[in-house]
Amino acid sequence: MNTPMKFLADATLAGLARWLRLLGFDTVCVRGEAGRPLMRQAAGEGRILLTRRRDLMERQFSGRLLLLPDAATVKQLSFVLQKLSLEIQAQNFCTLCLSCNQKLVSLERESVRNLVPEYVFEHCTAYTRCPQCRKIFWPGTHQRNALQFLTENGIDVTQIRQSQNI
Ligand SMILES: [Zn+2]
């Protein structure tokens, strides 16, 4: 069994980190400059270090590092998926908080009655919440738009679209 790959991104890659989380890839984003402390943390937590700093390649490092091109965020995402042969899995879509990287927890529909807009409550039955920031999530147009955007940029999310029926 392969354990799923986990990532540590430096602060310049916050946008990429959000996309990876949307697809369910555990990605910690660390404030501040990429350097020795980040390399240590990545190696210690078994995370692949994502960075744009070429000079880090020349340092001694016991972990794994992926040097990203200076490109649009979606191109970087595409690069990571290809380079590491990551498989996009429908069941992992929208399982992590985009801000906190925490695993979202399912909520009973009734428990969100007063917490979400009324039209959302009427139309939606599945809700999740981030245990850290307490934000509530539900399937909606933002997810559809995100998948549309990925498709337009050559990232194959067919499996997700079929399973979500969007
Ligand atoms: Zn959160």
PDB file of C-alpha atoms in Angstrom, residues 43 50 67 73-74 91:
ATOM      1  CA  ALA A  43      11.749  15.740   6.277  1.00  0.00           C
ATOM      2  CA  LEU A  50       7.423  22.398  -2.702  1.00  0.00           C
ATOM      3  CA  LEU A  67      11.308  22.702  -7.586  1.00  0.00           C
ATOM      4  CA  THR A  73      -0.862  28.597 -10.050  1.00  0.00           C
ATOM      5  CA  VAL A  74      -2.844  26.176 -12.186  1.00  0.00           C
ATOM      6  CA  GLN A  91     -13.669  10.603  -2.913  1.00  0.00           C
TER       7      GLN A  91
END
